[in-house]
Amino acid sequence: MKSTVFKYYREEILKIKQVEMAKLLGLSPNHYNMIENGKRGISTELIEKVSRLVNKSMNEVYADIKSHKSTTLKTMLRDELSATAEERKTA
């Protein structure tokens, strides 16, 4: 899953580019880009670093990630149900 929580923190709270975020986290820009795009996992160590950068507790960051996943899942399910209902109307 994409880490749009990290992207939100980077763009809206820190107001920095991916290259700058990667440097702050001690990652290559490519590695950080892969995290934001869901191609790499997020370690506890990384969550700890991000929590310090955005001045949140690790629990708050975990909650934001969990909330985002829940919201994303609900949106995906809603979209799927809407598409299925639309298909039934046209059948």
mmCIF file with all atom_site columns, N, CA, C and O in Angstrom, residues 25-56:
data_model
loop_
_atom_site.group_PDB
_atom_site.id
_atom_site.type_symbol
_atom_site.label_atom_id
_atom_site.label_alt_id
_atom_site.label_comp_id
_atom_site.label_asym_id
_atom_site.label_entity_id
_atom_site.label_seq_id
_atom_site.pdbx_PDB_ins_code
_atom_site.Cartn_x
_atom_site.Cartn_y
_atom_site.Cartn_z
_atom_site.occupancy
_atom_site.B_iso_or_equiv
_atom_site.pdbx_formal_charge
_atom_site.auth_seq_id
_atom_site.auth_comp_id
_atom_site.auth_asym_id
_atom_site.auth_atom_id
_atom_site.pdbx_PDB_model_num
ATOM 1   N N  . LEU A 1 25 ? 15.883 11.308 6.434  1.00 0.00 ? 25 LEU A N  1
ATOM 2   C CA . LEU A 1 25 ? 15.666 9.960  6.955  1.00 0.00 ? 25 LEU A CA 1
ATOM 3   C C  . LEU A 1 25 ? 16.869 9.043  6.741  1.00 0.00 ? 25 LEU A C  1
ATOM 4   O O  . LEU A 1 25 ? 16.862 7.897  7.178  1.00 0.00 ? 25 LEU A O  1
ATOM 5   N N  . GLY A 1 26 ? 17.885 9.555  6.054  1.00 0.00 ? 26 GLY A N  1
ATOM 6   C CA . GLY A 1 26 ? 19.067 8.740  5.793  1.00 0.00 ? 26 GLY A CA 1
ATOM 7   C C  . GLY A 1 26 ? 18.839 7.675  4.733  1.00 0.00 ? 26 GLY A C  1
ATOM 8   O O  . GLY A 1 26 ? 19.442 6.604  4.771  1.00 0.00 ? 26 GLY A O  1
ATOM 9   N N  . LEU A 1 27 ? 17.956 7.967  3.782  1.00 0.00 ? 27 LEU A N  1
ATOM 10  C CA . LEU A 1 27 ? 17.624 7.038  2.707  1.00 0.00 ? 27 LEU A CA 1
ATOM 11  C C  . LEU A 1 27 ? 18.020 7.635  1.367  1.00 0.00 ? 27 LEU A C  1
ATOM 12  O O  . LEU A 1 27 ? 18.121 8.856  1.235  1.00 0.00 ? 27 LEU A O  1
ATOM 13  N N  . SER A 1 28 ? 18.160 6.785  0.375  1.00 0.00 ? 28 SER A N  1
ATOM 14  C CA . SER A 1 28 ? 18.356 7.308  -0.977 1.00 0.00 ? 28 SER A CA 1
ATOM 15  C C  . SER A 1 28 ? 17.007 7.850  -1.461 1.00 0.00 ? 28 SER A C  1
ATOM 16  O O  . SER A 1 28 ? 15.945 7.377  -1.016 1.00 0.00 ? 28 SER A O  1
ATOM 17  N N  . PRO A 1 29 ? 17.032 8.836  -2.365 1.00 0.00 ? 29 PRO A N  1
ATOM 18  C CA . PRO A 1 29 ? 15.759 9.342  -2.903 1.00 0.00 ? 29 PRO A CA 1
ATOM 19  C C  . PRO A 1 29 ? 14.920 8.237  -3.545 1.00 0.00 ? 29 PRO A C  1
ATOM 20  O O  . PRO A 1 29 ? 13.701 8.219  -3.396 1.00 0.00 ? 29 PRO A O  1
ATOM 21  N N  . ASN A 1 30 ? 15.584 7.306  -4.229 1.00 0.00 ? 30 ASN A N  1
ATOM 22  C CA . ASN A 1 30 ? 14.864 6.208  -4.868 1.00 0.00 ? 30 ASN A CA 1
ATOM 23  C C  . ASN A 1 30 ? 14.173 5.320  -3.832 1.00 0.00 ? 30 ASN A C  1
ATOM 24  O O  . ASN A 1 30 ? 13.019 4.935  -4.007 1.00 0.00 ? 30 ASN A O  1
ATOM 25  N N  . HIS A 1 31 ? 14.883 5.006  -2.751 1.00 0.00 ? 31 HIS A N  1
ATOM 26  C CA . HIS A 1 31 ? 14.305 4.175  -1.693 1.00 0.00 ? 31 HIS A CA 1
ATOM 27  C C  . HIS A 1 31 ? 13.083 4.866  -1.089 1.00 0.00 ? 31 HIS A C  1
ATOM 28  O O  . HIS A 1 31 ? 12.030 4.241  -0.909 1.00 0.00 ? 31 HIS A O  1
ATOM 29  N N  . TYR A 1 32 ? 13.218 6.155  -0.790 1.00 0.00 ? 32 TYR A N  1
ATOM 30  C CA . TYR A 1 32 ? 12.073 6.872  -0.200 1.00 0.00 ? 32 TYR A CA 1
ATOM 31  C C  . TYR A 1 32 ? 10.896 6.922  -1.180 1.00 0.00 ? 32 TYR A C  1
ATOM 32  O O  . TYR A 1 32 ? 9.748  6.726  -0.797 1.00 0.00 ? 32 TYR A O  1
ATOM 33  N N  . ASN A 1 33 ? 11.185 7.153  -2.452 1.00 0.00 ? 33 ASN A N  1
ATOM 34  C CA . ASN A 1 33 ? 10.126 7.180  -3.461 1.00 0.00 ? 33 ASN A CA 1
ATOM 35  C C  . ASN A 1 33 ? 9.389  5.848  -3.486 1.00 0.00 ? 33 ASN A C  1
ATOM 36  O O  . ASN A 1 33 ? 8.155  5.805  -3.592 1.00 0.00 ? 33 ASN A O  1
ATOM 37  N N  . MET A 1 34 ? 10.139 4.754  -3.375 1.00 0.00 ? 34 MET A N  1
ATOM 38  C CA . MET A 1 34 ? 9.515  3.427  -3.373 1.00 0.00 ? 34 MET A CA 1
ATOM 39  C C  . MET A 1 34 ? 8.619  3.232  -2.147 1.00 0.00 ? 34 MET A C  1
ATOM 40  O O  . MET A 1 34 ? 7.579  2.586  -2.233 1.00 0.00 ? 34 MET A O  1
ATOM 41  N N  . ILE A 1 35 ? 8.994  3.815  -1.019 1.00 0.00 ? 35 ILE A N  1
ATOM 42  C CA . ILE A 1 35 ? 8.152  3.740  0.186  1.00 0.00 ? 35 ILE A CA 1
ATOM 43  C C  . ILE A 1 35 ? 6.847  4.486  -0.057 1.00 0.00 ? 35 ILE A C  1
ATOM 44  O O  . ILE A 1 35 ? 5.766  3.961  0.201  1.00 0.00 ? 35 ILE A O  1
ATOM 45  N N  . GLU A 1 36 ? 6.945  5.710  -0.568 1.00 0.00 ? 36 GLU A N  1
ATOM 46  C CA . GLU A 1 36 ? 5.721  6.490  -0.822 1.00 0.00 ? 36 GLU A CA 1
ATOM 47  C C  . GLU A 1 36 ? 4.816  5.814  -1.838 1.00 0.00 ? 36 GLU A C  1
ATOM 48  O O  . GLU A 1 36 ? 3.608  5.995  -1.801 1.00 0.00 ? 36 GLU A O  1
ATOM 49  N N  . ASN A 1 37 ? 5.401  5.052  -2.748 1.00 0.00 ? 37 ASN A N  1
ATOM 50  C CA . ASN A 1 37 ? 4.610  4.405  -3.791 1.00 0.00 ? 37 ASN A CA 1
ATOM 51  C C  . ASN A 1 37 ? 4.248  2.959  -3.483 1.00 0.00 ? 37 ASN A C  1
ATOM 52  O O  . ASN A 1 37 ? 3.757  2.240  -4.345 1.00 0.00 ? 37 ASN A O  1
ATOM 53  N N  . GLY A 1 38 ? 4.491  2.545  -2.234 1.00 0.00 ? 38 GLY A N  1
ATOM 54  C CA . GLY A 1 38 ? 4.059  1.224  -1.796 1.00 0.00 ? 38 GLY A CA 1
ATOM 55  C C  . GLY A 1 38 ? 4.898  0.073  -2.299 1.00 0.00 ? 38 GLY A C  1
ATOM 56  O O  . GLY A 1 38 ? 4.471  -1.076 -2.245 1.00 0.00 ? 38 GLY A O  1
ATOM 57  N N  . LYS A 1 39 ? 6.099  0.351  -2.777 1.00 0.00 ? 39 LYS A N  1
ATOM 58  C CA . LYS A 1 39 ? 6.958  -0.709 -3.292 1.00 0.00 ? 39 LYS A CA 1
ATOM 59  C C  . LYS A 1 39 ? 7.982  -1.175 -2.261 1.00 0.00 ? 39 LYS A C  1
ATOM 60  O O  . LYS A 1 39 ? 8.705  -2.120 -2.500 1.00 0.00 ? 39 LYS A O  1
ATOM 61  N N  . ARG A 1 40 ? 8.036  -0.497 -1.139 1.00 0.00 ? 40 ARG A N  1
ATOM 62  C CA . ARG A 1 40 ? 8.905  -0.867 -0.016 1.00 0.00 ? 40 ARG A CA 1
ATOM 63  C C  . ARG A 1 40 ? 8.099  -0.732 1.262  1.00 0.00 ? 40 ARG A C  1
ATOM 64  O O  . ARG A 1 40 ? 7.254  0.156  1.388  1.00 0.00 ? 40 ARG A O  1
ATOM 65  N N  . GLY A 1 41 ? 8.391  -1.588 2.217  1.00 0.00 ? 41 GLY A N  1
ATOM 66  C CA . GLY A 1 41 ? 7.711  -1.543 3.498  1.00 0.00 ? 41 GLY A CA 1
ATOM 67  C C  . GLY A 1 41 ? 8.230  -0.421 4.387  1.00 0.00 ? 41 GLY A C  1
ATOM 68  O O  . GLY A 1 41 ? 9.234  0.227  4.082  1.00 0.00 ? 41 GLY A O  1
ATOM 69  N N  . ILE A 1 42 ? 7.525  -0.213 5.476  1.00 0.00 ? 42 ILE A N  1
ATOM 70  C CA . ILE A 1 42 ? 7.874  0.832  6.436  1.00 0.00 ? 42 ILE A CA 1
ATOM 71  C C  . ILE A 1 42 ? 8.307  0.148  7.728  1.00 0.00 ? 42 ILE A C  1
ATOM 72  O O  . ILE A 1 42 ? 7.524  -0.577 8.334  1.00 0.00 ? 42 ILE A O  1
ATOM 73  N N  . SER A 1 43 ? 9.537  0.394  8.145  1.00 0.00 ? 43 SER A N  1
ATOM 74  C CA . SER A 1 43 ? 10.042 -0.220 9.377  1.00 0.00 ? 43 SER A CA 1
ATOM 75  C C  . SER A 1 43 ? 9.662  0.622  10.592 1.00 0.00 ? 43 SER A C  1
ATOM 76  O O  . SER A 1 43 ? 9.328  1.806  10.477 1.00 0.00 ? 43 SER A O  1
ATOM 77  N N  . THR A 1 44 ? 9.755  0.000  11.742 1.00 0.00 ? 44 THR A N  1
ATOM 78  C CA . THR A 1 44 ? 9.515  0.716  12.995 1.00 0.00 ? 44 THR A CA 1
ATOM 79  C C  . THR A 1 44 ? 10.524 1.847  13.160 1.00 0.00 ? 44 THR A C  1
ATOM 80  O O  . THR A 1 44 ? 10.177 2.941  13.596 1.00 0.00 ? 44 THR A O  1
ATOM 81  N N  . GLU A 1 45 ? 11.759 1.582  12.773 1.00 0.00 ? 45 GLU A N  1
ATOM 82  C CA . GLU A 1 45 ? 12.811 2.605  12.856 1.00 0.00 ? 45 GLU A CA 1
ATOM 83  C C  . GLU A 1 45 ? 12.453 3.818  11.993 1.00 0.00 ? 45 GLU A C  1
ATOM 84  O O  . GLU A 1 45 ? 12.626 4.968  12.408 1.00 0.00 ? 45 GLU A O  1
ATOM 85  N N  . LEU A 1 46 ? 11.924 3.570  10.812 1.00 0.00 ? 46 LEU A N  1
ATOM 86  C CA . LEU A 1 46 ? 11.542 4.661  9.922  1.00 0.00 ? 46 LEU A CA 1
ATOM 87  C C  . LEU A 1 46 ? 10.367 5.443  10.509 1.00 0.00 ? 46 LEU A C  1
ATOM 88  O O  . LEU A 1 46 ? 10.347 6.677  10.465 1.00 0.00 ? 46 LEU A O  1
ATOM 89  N N  . ILE A 1 47 ? 9.400  4.744  11.075 1.00 0.00 ? 47 ILE A N  1
ATOM 90  C CA . ILE A 1 47 ? 8.257  5.421  11.707 1.00 0.00 ? 47 ILE A CA 1
ATOM 91  C C  . ILE A 1 47 ? 8.751  6.296  12.856 1.00 0.00 ? 47 ILE A C  1
ATOM 92  O O  . ILE A 1 47 ? 8.279  7.423  13.030 1.00 0.00 ? 47 ILE A O  1
ATOM 93  N N  . GLU A 1 48 ? 9.718  5.802  13.605 1.00 0.00 ? 48 GLU A N  1
ATOM 94  C CA . GLU A 1 48 ? 10.279 6.586  14.701 1.00 0.00 ? 48 GLU A CA 1
ATOM 95  C C  . GLU A 1 48 ? 10.927 7.874  14.183 1.00 0.00 ? 48 GLU A C  1
ATOM 96  O O  . GLU A 1 48 ? 10.713 8.956  14.730 1.00 0.00 ? 48 GLU A O  1
ATOM 97  N N  . LYS A 1 49 ? 11.697 7.765  13.101 1.00 0.00 ? 49 LYS A N  1
ATOM 98  C CA . LYS A 1 49 ? 12.344 8.949  12.518 1.00 0.00 ? 49 LYS A CA 1
ATOM 99  C C  . LYS A 1 49 ? 11.311 9.950  12.011 1.00 0.00 ? 49 LYS A C  1
ATOM 100 O O  . LYS A 1 49 ? 11.427 11.149 12.245 1.00 0.00 ? 49 LYS A O  1
ATOM 101 N N  . VAL A 1 50 ? 10.309 9.437  11.317 1.00 0.00 ? 50 VAL A N  1
ATOM 102 C CA . VAL A 1 50 ? 9.261  10.321 10.778 1.00 0.00 ? 50 VAL A CA 1
ATOM 103 C C  . VAL A 1 50 ? 8.496  10.984 11.911 1.00 0.00 ? 50 VAL A C  1
ATOM 104 O O  . VAL A 1 50 ? 8.188  12.174 11.850 1.00 0.00 ? 50 VAL A O  1
ATOM 105 N N  . SER A 1 51 ? 8.213  10.240 12.963 1.00 0.00 ? 51 SER A N  1
ATOM 106 C CA . SER A 1 51 ? 7.456  10.812 14.089 1.00 0.00 ? 51 SER A CA 1
ATOM 107 C C  . SER A 1 51 ? 8.218  11.987 14.704 1.00 0.00 ? 51 SER A C  1
ATOM 108 O O  . SER A 1 51 ? 7.613  13.000 15.061 1.00 0.00 ? 51 SER A O  1
ATOM 109 N N  . ARG A 1 52 ? 9.537  11.866 14.785 1.00 0.00 ? 52 ARG A N  1
ATOM 110 C CA . ARG A 1 52 ? 10.338 12.984 15.314 1.00 0.00 ? 52 ARG A CA 1
ATOM 111 C C  . ARG A 1 52 ? 10.292 14.184 14.369 1.00 0.00 ? 52 ARG A C  1
ATOM 112 O O  . ARG A 1 52 ? 10.190 15.324 14.824 1.00 0.00 ? 52 ARG A O  1
ATOM 113 N N  . LEU A 1 53 ? 10.343 13.920 13.076 1.00 0.00 ? 53 LEU A N  1
ATOM 114 C CA . LEU A 1 53 ? 10.323 15.015 12.102 1.00 0.00 ? 53 LEU A CA 1
ATOM 115 C C  . LEU A 1 53 ? 9.012  15.807 12.138 1.00 0.00 ? 53 LEU A C  1
ATOM 116 O O  . LEU A 1 53 ? 9.026  17.022 11.979 1.00 0.00 ? 53 LEU A O  1
ATOM 117 N N  . VAL A 1 54 ? 7.905  15.103 12.311 1.00 0.00 ? 54 VAL A N  1
ATOM 118 C CA . VAL A 1 54 ? 6.596  15.769 12.279 1.00 0.00 ? 54 VAL A CA 1
ATOM 119 C C  . VAL A 1 54 ? 6.072  16.091 13.673 1.00 0.00 ? 54 VAL A C  1
ATOM 120 O O  . VAL A 1 54 ? 4.941  16.541 13.832 1.00 0.00 ? 54 VAL A O  1
ATOM 121 N N  . ASN A 1 55 ? 6.922  15.832 14.679 1.00 0.00 ? 55 ASN A N  1
ATOM 122 C CA . ASN A 1 55 ? 6.586  16.167 16.066 1.00 0.00 ? 55 ASN A CA 1
ATOM 123 C C  . ASN A 1 55 ? 5.306  15.465 16.541 1.00 0.00 ? 55 ASN A C  1
ATOM 124 O O  . ASN A 1 55 ? 4.421  16.083 17.131 1.00 0.00 ? 55 ASN A O  1
ATOM 125 N N  . LYS A 1 56 ? 5.245  14.164 16.245 1.00 0.00 ? 56 LYS A N  1
ATOM 126 C CA . LYS A 1 56 ? 4.135  13.329 16.693 1.00 0.00 ? 56 LYS A CA 1
ATOM 127 C C  . LYS A 1 56 ? 4.718  12.122 17.402 1.00 0.00 ? 56 LYS A C  1
ATOM 128 O O  . LYS A 1 56 ? 5.854  11.736 17.148 1.00 0.00 ? 56 LYS A O  1
#
